[in-house]
Amino acid sequence: MKKLSIFFVFILLLKITTVMAQDKTIKILVLIHSDNGGTYELAKEIASGIESDKNALAVIKQVKESPNPKLKNIPVASVEELPSYDGIAFGSPVYFGNISTGMSEFLSKTVNLWTNHSLEGMPATVFMSAGSGAGKELALNAFWNSLAVHGMILVSNGIRGYENISKTIPQGNTVLGTTSLASLKDVERPTKDERGLAELQGRNFAKTALALKGTFPKKQPAANTEKSQDINDLLKQKNIILPQVPQPAGNYKPFVRSGNLVFINQVALKDGKILNPGKLGVDVTEQQVKEAAKATMLNVIAVLKEATGGDLNKVKQCVQLTGIFNTKEDYTKHADLMNAASDLTVEVFGEKGKHARATLGASSIPVNSSVEIQAIFEVE
């Protein structure tokens, strides 16, 4: 009986030890944006340093898909998953003394996390890949500023490893985080020493993250209860058929993208001909102009689909629609005519389709169209 009691006590202690060990296991996200692979090389060393502690797991993800073959198999992180980790190591190229555009765009989407205090108290560290090295401290500071706003605990690298690096060539060590000087000729980058500094940074960060585990709540952002429907499925359900993209009749393009904005101008072309051409009240009725406005908006959406690489789900917002109508001088109901285009936009894009709007009349419109629509969309 005594032996049996000892056995059960042993099993109980084993289970308690196992639970305690599991409780001390941490998962750290190594989140990067990389252009030519330099930041990714540092990320691998950071991850190696993190996992040198057997209680730590490193997960490398990128903020957006990359055309670089070296990076094509790296998964893309979502903003919503960030609070689920015990720490985040952020890596980015240096862009003119600042964070890269890709990383900056990703961080700009974390407003909901900031509002809900989702990252407060979580440890963070940063590393970067520079060109000449000029501006690297500015860029690292910019990184730190963004993370400080979230209330993250910033873990610096200090002067760890400095005594072991070669002093014969420029190295990317800084007290704020490891960097690599990618443009130095005849020297492989990251250098062996830079890789060593990154590995050391990962080790130190894992130690800090382990110490802080359980000291901050993992607050998930407020759930978005509105589930967006795939727009391609919606078009099929509503039997909305987009026309082929009208080809330019002059020295211009169907659309121009500037940053995340797409600019489009279209007229009432349908099946190669102008639908219901002419002037309202002279050649066409209000109902015919509304039909033309809807056809024009279908052309706009068709061009928009081409601008988004065939994926209308990348549309974030219809920003502005301007309807220009071929009317007589005394006509004043332009807004009623434009409703056909506005209603279609909201039907297709939902809340994202609600827009600012302008309408006006003109004495004539090119190719005798009764309507022209100018559109501005924000896309991913």
PDB file of N, CA and C in Angstrom, residues 255-264 304 307 317-320 375-380:
ATOM      1  N   PHE A 255      -6.863  53.183 -66.376  1.00  0.00           N
ATOM      2  CA  PHE A 255      -6.783  53.599 -64.979  1.00  0.00           C
ATOM      3  C   PHE A 255      -5.354  54.005 -64.668  1.00  0.00           C
ATOM      4  N   VAL A 256      -5.199  54.773 -63.615  1.00  0.00           N
ATOM      5  CA  VAL A 256      -3.880  55.114 -63.074  1.00  0.00           C
ATOM      6  C   VAL A 256      -3.924  54.852 -61.579  1.00  0.00           C
ATOM      7  N   ARG A 257      -2.912  54.151 -61.091  1.00  0.00           N
ATOM      8  CA  ARG A 257      -2.807  53.913 -59.649  1.00  0.00           C
ATOM      9  C   ARG A 257      -1.691  54.777 -59.082  1.00  0.00           C
ATOM     10  N   SER A 258      -2.007  55.510 -58.022  1.00  0.00           N
ATOM     11  CA  SER A 258      -1.017  56.305 -57.312  1.00  0.00           C
ATOM     12  C   SER A 258      -1.088  55.916 -55.835  1.00  0.00           C
ATOM     13  N   GLY A 259      -0.065  55.218 -55.366  1.00  0.00           N
ATOM     14  CA  GLY A 259      -0.123  54.680 -54.008  1.00  0.00           C
ATOM     15  C   GLY A 259      -1.225  53.653 -53.909  1.00  0.00           C
ATOM     16  N   ASN A 260      -2.159  53.855 -52.980  1.00  0.00           N
ATOM     17  CA  ASN A 260      -3.282  52.936 -52.819  1.00  0.00           C
ATOM     18  C   ASN A 260      -4.570  53.462 -53.464  1.00  0.00           C
ATOM     19  N   LEU A 261      -4.446  54.516 -54.257  1.00  0.00           N
ATOM     20  CA  LEU A 261      -5.618  55.094 -54.923  1.00  0.00           C
ATOM     21  C   LEU A 261      -5.621  54.744 -56.404  1.00  0.00           C
ATOM     22  N   VAL A 262      -6.806  54.397 -56.920  1.00  0.00           N
ATOM     23  CA  VAL A 262      -6.985  54.098 -58.343  1.00  0.00           C
ATOM     24  C   VAL A 262      -7.954  55.124 -58.930  1.00  0.00           C
ATOM     25  N   PHE A 263      -7.560  55.745 -60.052  1.00  0.00           N
ATOM     26  CA  PHE A 263      -8.348  56.783 -60.701  1.00  0.00           C
ATOM     27  C   PHE A 263      -8.876  56.242 -62.034  1.00  0.00           C
ATOM     28  N   ILE A 264     -10.208  56.372 -62.257  1.00  0.00           N
ATOM     29  CA  ILE A 264     -10.852  55.799 -63.445  1.00  0.00           C
ATOM     30  C   ILE A 264     -11.855  56.797 -64.007  1.00  0.00           C
ATOM     31  N   LEU A 304     -11.732  48.637 -62.626  1.00  0.00           N
ATOM     32  CA  LEU A 304     -11.232  48.476 -61.253  1.00  0.00           C
ATOM     33  C   LEU A 304     -10.768  47.037 -61.007  1.00  0.00           C
ATOM     34  N   ALA A 307      -7.455  46.710 -62.354  1.00  0.00           N
ATOM     35  CA  ALA A 307      -6.482  47.451 -61.533  1.00  0.00           C
ATOM     36  C   ALA A 307      -6.096  46.676 -60.273  1.00  0.00           C
ATOM     37  N   GLN A 317     -12.216  50.879 -50.250  1.00  0.00           N
ATOM     38  CA  GLN A 317     -13.214  51.942 -50.148  1.00  0.00           C
ATOM     39  C   GLN A 317     -13.414  52.611 -51.499  1.00  0.00           C
ATOM     40  N   CYS A 318     -14.675  52.873 -51.836  1.00  0.00           N
ATOM     41  CA  CYS A 318     -14.958  53.810 -52.923  1.00  0.00           C
ATOM     42  C   CYS A 318     -14.881  55.198 -52.314  1.00  0.00           C
ATOM     43  N   VAL A 319     -13.925  55.977 -52.744  1.00  0.00           N
ATOM     44  CA  VAL A 319     -13.656  57.268 -52.115  1.00  0.00           C
ATOM     45  C   VAL A 319     -14.547  58.366 -52.689  1.00  0.00           C
ATOM     46  N   GLN A 320     -14.627  58.429 -54.022  1.00  0.00           N
ATOM     47  CA  GLN A 320     -15.324  59.547 -54.666  1.00  0.00           C
ATOM     48  C   GLN A 320     -15.884  59.100 -56.012  1.00  0.00           C
ATOM     49  N   ALA A 375     -14.119  58.179 -61.078  1.00  0.00           N
ATOM     50  CA  ALA A 375     -14.143  57.408 -59.829  1.00  0.00           C
ATOM     51  C   ALA A 375     -12.753  57.328 -59.199  1.00  0.00           C
ATOM     52  N   ILE A 376     -12.745  57.361 -57.877  1.00  0.00           N
ATOM     53  CA  ILE A 376     -11.506  57.162 -57.115  1.00  0.00           C
ATOM     54  C   ILE A 376     -11.768  56.066 -56.087  1.00  0.00           C
ATOM     55  N   PHE A 377     -10.935  55.027 -56.100  1.00  0.00           N
ATOM     56  CA  PHE A 377     -11.045  53.916 -55.162  1.00  0.00           C
ATOM     57  C   PHE A 377      -9.744  53.752 -54.384  1.00  0.00           C
ATOM     58  N   GLU A 378      -9.874  53.348 -53.120  1.00  0.00           N
ATOM     59  CA  GLU A 378      -8.712  52.936 -52.336  1.00  0.00           C
ATOM     60  C   GLU A 378      -8.639  51.414 -52.348  1.00  0.00           C
ATOM     61  N   VAL A 379      -7.455  50.872 -52.653  1.00  0.00           N
ATOM     62  CA  VAL A 379      -7.291  49.427 -52.745  1.00  0.00           C
ATOM     63  C   VAL A 379      -6.093  48.991 -51.903  1.00  0.00           C
ATOM     64  N   GLU A 380      -5.998  47.687 -51.660  1.00  0.00           N
ATOM     65  CA  GLU A 380      -4.858  47.144 -50.919  1.00  0.00           C
ATOM     66  C   GLU A 380      -3.613  47.194 -51.774  1.00  0.00           C
TER      67      GLU A 380
END
